[in-house]
XYZ file of C-alpha atoms in Angstrom:
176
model
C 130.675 31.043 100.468
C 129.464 27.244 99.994
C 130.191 26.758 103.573
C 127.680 29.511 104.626
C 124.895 27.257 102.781
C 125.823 24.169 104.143
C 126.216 25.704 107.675
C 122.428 26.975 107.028
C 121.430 23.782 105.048
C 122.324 21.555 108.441
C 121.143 24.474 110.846
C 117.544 24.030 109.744
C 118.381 20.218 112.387
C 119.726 22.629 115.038
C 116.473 24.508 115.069
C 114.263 22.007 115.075
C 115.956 20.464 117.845
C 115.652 23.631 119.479
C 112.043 23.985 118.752
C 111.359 20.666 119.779
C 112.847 21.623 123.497
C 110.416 24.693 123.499
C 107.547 23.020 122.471
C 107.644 19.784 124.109
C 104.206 19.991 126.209
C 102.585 20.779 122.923
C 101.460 17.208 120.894
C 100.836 19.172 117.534
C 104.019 21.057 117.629
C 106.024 17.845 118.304
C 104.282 16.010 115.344
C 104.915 18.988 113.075
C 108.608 19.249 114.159
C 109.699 15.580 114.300
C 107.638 15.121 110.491
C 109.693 18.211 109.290
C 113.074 16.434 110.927
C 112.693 13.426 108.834
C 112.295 15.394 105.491
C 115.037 17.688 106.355
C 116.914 14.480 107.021
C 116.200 12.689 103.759
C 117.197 15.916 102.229
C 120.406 15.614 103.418
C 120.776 12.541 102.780
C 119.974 12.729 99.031
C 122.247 15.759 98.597
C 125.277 13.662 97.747
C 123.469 12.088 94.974
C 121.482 15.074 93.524
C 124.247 17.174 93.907
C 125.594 15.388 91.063
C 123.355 15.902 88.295
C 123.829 19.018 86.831
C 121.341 19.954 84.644
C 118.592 18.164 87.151
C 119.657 19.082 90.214
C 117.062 21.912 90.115
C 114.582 19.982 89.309
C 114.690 17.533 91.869
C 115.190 20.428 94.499
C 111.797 21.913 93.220
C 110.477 18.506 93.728
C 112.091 18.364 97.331
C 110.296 21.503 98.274
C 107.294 19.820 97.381
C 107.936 16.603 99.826
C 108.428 19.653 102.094
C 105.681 20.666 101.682
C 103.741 16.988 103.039
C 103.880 18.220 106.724
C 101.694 20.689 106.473
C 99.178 19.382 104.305
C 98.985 15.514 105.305
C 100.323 15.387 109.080
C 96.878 15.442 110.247
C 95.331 12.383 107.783
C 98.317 10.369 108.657
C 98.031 11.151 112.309
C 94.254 9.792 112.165
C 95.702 6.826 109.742
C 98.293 5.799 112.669
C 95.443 6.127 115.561
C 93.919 3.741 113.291
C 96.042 1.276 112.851
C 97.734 1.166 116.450
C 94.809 3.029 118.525
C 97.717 4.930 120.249
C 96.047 8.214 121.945
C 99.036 10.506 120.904
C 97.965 10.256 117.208
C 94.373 11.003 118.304
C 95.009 14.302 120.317
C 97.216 15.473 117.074
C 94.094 14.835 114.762
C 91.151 16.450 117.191
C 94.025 19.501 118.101
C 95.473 20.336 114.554
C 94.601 23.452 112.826
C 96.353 25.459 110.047
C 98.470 28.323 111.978
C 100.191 31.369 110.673
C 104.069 30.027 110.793
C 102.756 26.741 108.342
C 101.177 29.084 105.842
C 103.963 31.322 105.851
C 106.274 28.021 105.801
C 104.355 26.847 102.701
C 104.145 30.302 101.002
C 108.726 30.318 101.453
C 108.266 26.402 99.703
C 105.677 27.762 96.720
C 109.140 30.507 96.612
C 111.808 28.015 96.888
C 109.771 25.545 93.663
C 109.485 28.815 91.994
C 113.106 29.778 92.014
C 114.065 26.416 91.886
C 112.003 26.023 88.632
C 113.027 28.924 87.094
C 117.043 27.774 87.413
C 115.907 24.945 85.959
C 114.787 26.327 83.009
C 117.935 28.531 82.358
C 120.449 25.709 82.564
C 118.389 23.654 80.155
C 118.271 26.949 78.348
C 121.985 27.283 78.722
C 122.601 23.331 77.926
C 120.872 24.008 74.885
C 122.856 27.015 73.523
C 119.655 29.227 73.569
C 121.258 31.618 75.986
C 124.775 32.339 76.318
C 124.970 32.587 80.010
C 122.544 31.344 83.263
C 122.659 34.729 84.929
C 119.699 33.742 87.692
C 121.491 31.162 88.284
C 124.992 32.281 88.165
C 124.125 35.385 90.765
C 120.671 34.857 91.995
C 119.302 31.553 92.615
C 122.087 30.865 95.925
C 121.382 33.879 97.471
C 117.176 33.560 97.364
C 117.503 29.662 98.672
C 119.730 30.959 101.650
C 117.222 33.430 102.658
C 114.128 31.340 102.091
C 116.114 28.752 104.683
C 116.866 31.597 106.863
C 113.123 32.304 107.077
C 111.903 28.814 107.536
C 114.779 28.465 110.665
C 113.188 31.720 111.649
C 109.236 30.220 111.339
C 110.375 26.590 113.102
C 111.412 29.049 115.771
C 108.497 31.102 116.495
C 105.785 27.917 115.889
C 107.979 26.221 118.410
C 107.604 29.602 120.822
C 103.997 29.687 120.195
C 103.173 26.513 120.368
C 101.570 25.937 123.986
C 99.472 29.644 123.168
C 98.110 27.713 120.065
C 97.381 24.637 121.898
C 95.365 26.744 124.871
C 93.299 28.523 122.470
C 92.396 25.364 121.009
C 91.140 23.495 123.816
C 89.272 26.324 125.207
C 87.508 26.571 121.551
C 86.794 22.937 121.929
């Protein structure tokens, strides 16, 4: 079974890559789907180390789906912040063409999920550490199975903002 979630944990790179084909044309979907790359990657990257502390692992994965969180809420101030500093017109067209769309909402609402859960398990093991409880049942039979459908959903979002990417972008230049 632990392969299944690390096939899905390093899919989430597959998709984007995938998205990033689709949605090439579109400026806003690239910056959204090259900002989510590098926090996938740093994820990964951290794993070996995190991985390794028990009790707050959980912790630091609720804290992870906050950093995951970054894309959607800051990519357009730090576009405008890089068009400042280097005057490059790529960062510019992100900041006039970004709005808020449907798959980024739902993408956040999956994150509020995944700190939630995350939070939760958290609790329990310290619970369990403790000797309050006897056994960490979410985490034991639960916690695994939510995270590998909340990463199944966000593959499934990357996917369709990718597909509806140059729609989004048309829409927003004939409302400018």
């Amino acid at each position: 079974m632990y392969e299944i979630y690390s096939l899905v944990d390093h899919g989430q790179l597959i998709f984007i890559a995938v998205g990033l084909l689709l949605s090439w044309t579109s400026a806003t979907a690239r910056w959204f789907l090259i900002s989510y790359a590098v926090v996938i990657v740093l994820n990964l990257a951290s794993y070996p180390i995190s991985s390794q502390w028990n009790t707050h692992y959980y912790l630091f994965q609720a804290s992870i789906n906050v950093v995951f969180m970054l894309p959607i809420v800051y990519r357009r101030n730090l576009a405008i912040y890089i068009y400042e500093k280097t005057s490059i017109d790529f960062y510019k067209q992100i900041y006039d063409n970004q709005k808020l769309s449907a798959q980024e909402r739902m993408i956040a609402l999956i994150f509020v999920m995944a700190i939630f859960v995350n939070l939760i398990t958290w609790t329990e093991v310290l619970a369990y550490k403790h000797s309050l409880i006897s056994n960490a049942y979410f985490k034991l039979y639960f916690r695994d199975n939510i995270i590998l459908c909340v990463q199944l959903v966000l593959c499934a979002c990357l996917l369709t903002y990718a597909l509806k990417a140059q729609s989004r972008d048309i829409t927003t230049e004939k409302a400018n």
